[in-house]
Short mmCIF file of C-alpha atoms in Angstrom, two decimals:
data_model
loop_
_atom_site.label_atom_id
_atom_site.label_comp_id
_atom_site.label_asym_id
_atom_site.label_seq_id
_atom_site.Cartn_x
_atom_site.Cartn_y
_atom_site.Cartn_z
CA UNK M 1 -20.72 -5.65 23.61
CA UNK M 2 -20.02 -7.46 20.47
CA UNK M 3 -20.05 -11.66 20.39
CA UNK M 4 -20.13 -11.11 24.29
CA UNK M 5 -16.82 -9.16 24.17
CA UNK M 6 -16.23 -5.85 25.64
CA UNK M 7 -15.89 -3.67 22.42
CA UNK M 8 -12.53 -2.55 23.10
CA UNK M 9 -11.20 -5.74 23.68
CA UNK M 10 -12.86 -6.65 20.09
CA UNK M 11 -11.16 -4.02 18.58
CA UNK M 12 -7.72 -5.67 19.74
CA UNK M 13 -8.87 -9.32 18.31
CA UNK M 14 -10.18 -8.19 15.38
CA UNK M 15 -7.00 -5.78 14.54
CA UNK M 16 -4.76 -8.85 15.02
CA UNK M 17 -6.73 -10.89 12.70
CA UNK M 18 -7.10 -7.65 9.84
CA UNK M 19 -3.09 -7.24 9.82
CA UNK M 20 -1.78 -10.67 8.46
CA UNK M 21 -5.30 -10.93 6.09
CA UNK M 22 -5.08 -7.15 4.60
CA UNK M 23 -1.24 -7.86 3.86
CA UNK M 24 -1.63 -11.52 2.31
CA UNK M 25 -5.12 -9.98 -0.10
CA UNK M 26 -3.11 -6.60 -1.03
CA UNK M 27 0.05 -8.44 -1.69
CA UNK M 28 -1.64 -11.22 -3.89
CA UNK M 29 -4.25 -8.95 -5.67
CA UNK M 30 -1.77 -6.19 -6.81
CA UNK M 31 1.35 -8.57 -6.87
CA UNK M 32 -0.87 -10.57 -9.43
CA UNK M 33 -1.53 -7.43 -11.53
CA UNK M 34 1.83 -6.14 -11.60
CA UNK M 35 3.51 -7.84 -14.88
CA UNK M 36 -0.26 -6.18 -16.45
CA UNK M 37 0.68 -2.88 -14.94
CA UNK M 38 3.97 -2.14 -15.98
CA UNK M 39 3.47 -3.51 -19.50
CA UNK M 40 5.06 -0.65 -21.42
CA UNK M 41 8.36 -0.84 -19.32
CA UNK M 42 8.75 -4.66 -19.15
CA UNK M 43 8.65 -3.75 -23.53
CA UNK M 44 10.90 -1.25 -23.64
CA UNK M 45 13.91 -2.48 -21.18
CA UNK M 46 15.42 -5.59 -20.16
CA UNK M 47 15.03 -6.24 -16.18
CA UNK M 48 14.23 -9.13 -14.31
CA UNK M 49 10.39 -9.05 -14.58
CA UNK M 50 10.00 -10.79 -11.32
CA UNK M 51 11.17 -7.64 -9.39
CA UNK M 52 7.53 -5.76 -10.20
CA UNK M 53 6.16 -7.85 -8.17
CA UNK M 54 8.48 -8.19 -5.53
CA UNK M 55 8.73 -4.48 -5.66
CA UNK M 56 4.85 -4.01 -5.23
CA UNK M 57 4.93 -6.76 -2.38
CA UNK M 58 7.66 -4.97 -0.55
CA UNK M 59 5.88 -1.53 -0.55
CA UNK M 60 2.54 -3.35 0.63
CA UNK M 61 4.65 -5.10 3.42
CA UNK M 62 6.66 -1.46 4.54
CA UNK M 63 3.12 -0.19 4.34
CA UNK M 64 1.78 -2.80 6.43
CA UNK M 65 4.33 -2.49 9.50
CA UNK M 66 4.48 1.32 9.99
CA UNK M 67 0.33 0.81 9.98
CA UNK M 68 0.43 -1.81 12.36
CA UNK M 69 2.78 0.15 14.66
CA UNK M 70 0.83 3.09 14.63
CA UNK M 71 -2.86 0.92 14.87
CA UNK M 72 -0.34 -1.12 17.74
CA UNK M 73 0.10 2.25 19.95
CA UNK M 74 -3.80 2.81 20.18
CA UNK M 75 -4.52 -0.89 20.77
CA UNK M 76 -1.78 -0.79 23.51
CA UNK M 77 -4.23 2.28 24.91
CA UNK M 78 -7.58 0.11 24.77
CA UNK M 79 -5.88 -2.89 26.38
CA UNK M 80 -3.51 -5.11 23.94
CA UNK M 81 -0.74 -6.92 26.24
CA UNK M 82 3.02 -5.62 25.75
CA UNK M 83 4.57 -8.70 26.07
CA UNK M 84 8.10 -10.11 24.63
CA UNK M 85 6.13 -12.35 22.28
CA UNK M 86 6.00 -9.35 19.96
CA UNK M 87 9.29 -9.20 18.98
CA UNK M 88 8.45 -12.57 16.81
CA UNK M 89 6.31 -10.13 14.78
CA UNK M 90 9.08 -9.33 12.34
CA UNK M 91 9.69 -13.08 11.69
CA UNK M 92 6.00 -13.69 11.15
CA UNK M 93 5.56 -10.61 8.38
CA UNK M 94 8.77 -12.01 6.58
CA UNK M 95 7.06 -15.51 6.67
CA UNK M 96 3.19 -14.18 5.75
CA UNK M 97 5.49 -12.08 3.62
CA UNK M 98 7.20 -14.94 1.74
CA UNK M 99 3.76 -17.12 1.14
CA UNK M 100 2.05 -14.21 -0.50
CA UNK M 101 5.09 -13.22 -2.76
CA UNK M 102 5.32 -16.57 -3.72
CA UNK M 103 1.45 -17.16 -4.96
CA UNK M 104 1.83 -13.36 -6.34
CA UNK M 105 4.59 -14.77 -8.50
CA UNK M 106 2.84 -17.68 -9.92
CA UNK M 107 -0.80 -15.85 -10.58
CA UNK M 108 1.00 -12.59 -12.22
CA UNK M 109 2.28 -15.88 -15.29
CA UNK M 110 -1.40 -16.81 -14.85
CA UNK M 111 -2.76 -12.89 -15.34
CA UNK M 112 -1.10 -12.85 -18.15
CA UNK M 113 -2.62 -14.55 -20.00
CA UNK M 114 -5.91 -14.90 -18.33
CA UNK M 115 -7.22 -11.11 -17.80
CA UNK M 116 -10.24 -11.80 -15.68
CA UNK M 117 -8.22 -13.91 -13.35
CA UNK M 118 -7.92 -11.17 -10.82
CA UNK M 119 -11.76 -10.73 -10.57
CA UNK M 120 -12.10 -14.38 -9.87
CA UNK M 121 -9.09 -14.24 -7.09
CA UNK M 122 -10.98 -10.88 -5.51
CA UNK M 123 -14.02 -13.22 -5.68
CA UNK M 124 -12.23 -15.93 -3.52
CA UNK M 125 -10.62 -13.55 -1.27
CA UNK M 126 -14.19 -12.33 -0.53
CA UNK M 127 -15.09 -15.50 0.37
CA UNK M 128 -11.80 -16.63 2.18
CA UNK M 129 -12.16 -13.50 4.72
CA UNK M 130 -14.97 -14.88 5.82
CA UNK M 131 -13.80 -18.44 6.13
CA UNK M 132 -10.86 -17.78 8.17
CA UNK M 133 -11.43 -16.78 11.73
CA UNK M 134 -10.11 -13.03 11.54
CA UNK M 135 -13.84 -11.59 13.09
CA UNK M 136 -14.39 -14.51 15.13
CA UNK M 137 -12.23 -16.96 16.97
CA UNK M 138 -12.11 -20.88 16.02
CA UNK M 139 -13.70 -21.87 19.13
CA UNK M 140 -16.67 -20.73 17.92
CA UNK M 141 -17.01 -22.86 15.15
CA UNK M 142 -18.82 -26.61 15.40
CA UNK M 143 -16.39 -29.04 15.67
CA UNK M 144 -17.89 -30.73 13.34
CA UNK M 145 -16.67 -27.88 10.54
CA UNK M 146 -13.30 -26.97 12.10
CA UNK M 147 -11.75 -29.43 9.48
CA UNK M 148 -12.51 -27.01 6.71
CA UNK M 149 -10.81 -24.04 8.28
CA UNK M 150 -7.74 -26.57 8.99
CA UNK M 151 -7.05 -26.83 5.42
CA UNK M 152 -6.84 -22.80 5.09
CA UNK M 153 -3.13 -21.80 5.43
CA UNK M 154 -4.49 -18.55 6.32
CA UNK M 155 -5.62 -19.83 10.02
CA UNK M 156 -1.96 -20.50 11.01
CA UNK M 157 -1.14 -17.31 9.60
CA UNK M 158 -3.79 -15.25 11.74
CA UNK M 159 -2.77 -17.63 14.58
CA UNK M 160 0.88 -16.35 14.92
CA UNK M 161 -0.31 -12.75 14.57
CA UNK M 162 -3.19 -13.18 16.96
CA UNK M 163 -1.49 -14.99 19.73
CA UNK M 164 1.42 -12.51 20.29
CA UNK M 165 -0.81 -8.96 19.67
CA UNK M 166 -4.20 -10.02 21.94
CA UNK M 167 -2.87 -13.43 23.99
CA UNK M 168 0.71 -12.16 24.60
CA UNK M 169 1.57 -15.26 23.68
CA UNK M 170 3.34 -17.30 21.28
CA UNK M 171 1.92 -19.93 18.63
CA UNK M 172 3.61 -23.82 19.03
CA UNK M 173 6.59 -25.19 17.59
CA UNK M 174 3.64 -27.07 15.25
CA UNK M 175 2.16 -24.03 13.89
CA UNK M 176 5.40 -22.44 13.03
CA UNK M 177 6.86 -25.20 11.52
CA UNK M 178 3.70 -25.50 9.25
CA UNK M 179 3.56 -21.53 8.52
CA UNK M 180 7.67 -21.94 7.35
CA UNK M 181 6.54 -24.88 5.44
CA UNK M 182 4.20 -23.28 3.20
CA UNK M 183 6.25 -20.07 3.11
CA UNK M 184 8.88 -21.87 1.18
CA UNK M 185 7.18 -23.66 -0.87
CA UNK M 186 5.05 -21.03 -1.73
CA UNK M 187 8.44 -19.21 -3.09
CA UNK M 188 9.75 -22.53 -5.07
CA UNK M 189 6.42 -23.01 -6.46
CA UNK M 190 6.16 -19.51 -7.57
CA UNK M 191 9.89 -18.97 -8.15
CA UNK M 192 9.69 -22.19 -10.68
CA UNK M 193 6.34 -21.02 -12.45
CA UNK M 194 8.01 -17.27 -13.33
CA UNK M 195 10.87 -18.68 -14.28
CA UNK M 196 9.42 -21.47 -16.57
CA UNK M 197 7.10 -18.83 -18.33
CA UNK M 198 9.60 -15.18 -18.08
CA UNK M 199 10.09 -16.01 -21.79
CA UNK M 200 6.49 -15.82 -23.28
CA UNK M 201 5.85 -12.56 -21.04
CA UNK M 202 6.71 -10.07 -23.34
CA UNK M 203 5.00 -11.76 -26.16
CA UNK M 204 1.78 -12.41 -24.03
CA UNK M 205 1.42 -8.51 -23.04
#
């Protein structure tokens, strides 16, 4: 037994919080480092720098799905519901997708020209993984606190994961228009930032 839960049916809530979290982390911490570590062929030929990191995002994100399928098919053995609320699962990666990509895009300008930046983002991630309810549901947190993890887009984001893969259920109307909301303006933000800085790359590198 683990937090009073059967241990399979831990490993089902704690592989539907992991997905969305490992994605979002892997995405930002190598999408962040990309422009650093392709510096020799952003020099030598004239592409659209933005596409190393969307590149390294969409191999993280391919990655990601064929994992979850196959982790899916052994959680499906220890007790996950099949329900039709997975089929929203593609939606949600394009959306977790979208917010990470975004703040990848914006923080690769940053890396730029601040080196140590990704050691301080690795820091934060460290800390964020433990301040968003991927081991543990929100219920088990104080009231009294549950305003902090309110302002961490990455709760809605385990939500709509965690509702479909170990509820068989889908999040509200409310969460998903929140989780769209920050997935585009996670892109403008980051689309404006490259594009207001592309210039200064190659002389920053």
């Amino acid at each position: 037994m683990i937090m009073r839960w059967p241990l399979k049916t831990f490993a089902v809530f704690l592989f539907s919080g992991l997905v969305p979290f490992t994605l979002f982390s892997n995405c930002l911490g190598q999408g962040m480092q990309a422009l650093l570590n392709n510096e020799s062929l952003i020099k030598k030929i004239h592409i659209p720098k933005q596409i190393f990191v969307i590149s390294t995002s969409v191999s993280l994100l391919v990655d990601a799905v064929f994992s979850t399928i196959c982790l899916f098919i052994i959680a499906l053995a220890i007790g996950a519901p099949f329900t039709a609320s997975l089929f929203i699962l593609p939606l949600n990666f394009l959306l977790l997708f979208a917010f990470a990509v975004g703040l990848g895009l914006a923080l690769s300008i940053a890396t730029v020209s601040f080196r140590d930046l990704p050691n301080i983002v690795g820091v934060v991630l460290q800390a964020l993984y433990y301040l968003t309810p991927i081991i543990y549901p929100l219920s088990f947190v104080p009231e009294a606190y549950r305003w902090i993890f309110a302002l961490n887009p990455l709760t809605l984001f385990i939500e709509i994961f965690r509702l479909p893969i170990y509820e068989g259920s889908l999040a509200g109307p409310d969460v998903y228009a929140k989780v769209v909301a920050l997935a585009i303006l996670s892109m403008i933000f980051g689309v404006y930032t490259f594009k207001k800085h592309d210039r200064y790359i190659v002389f920053k590198l």
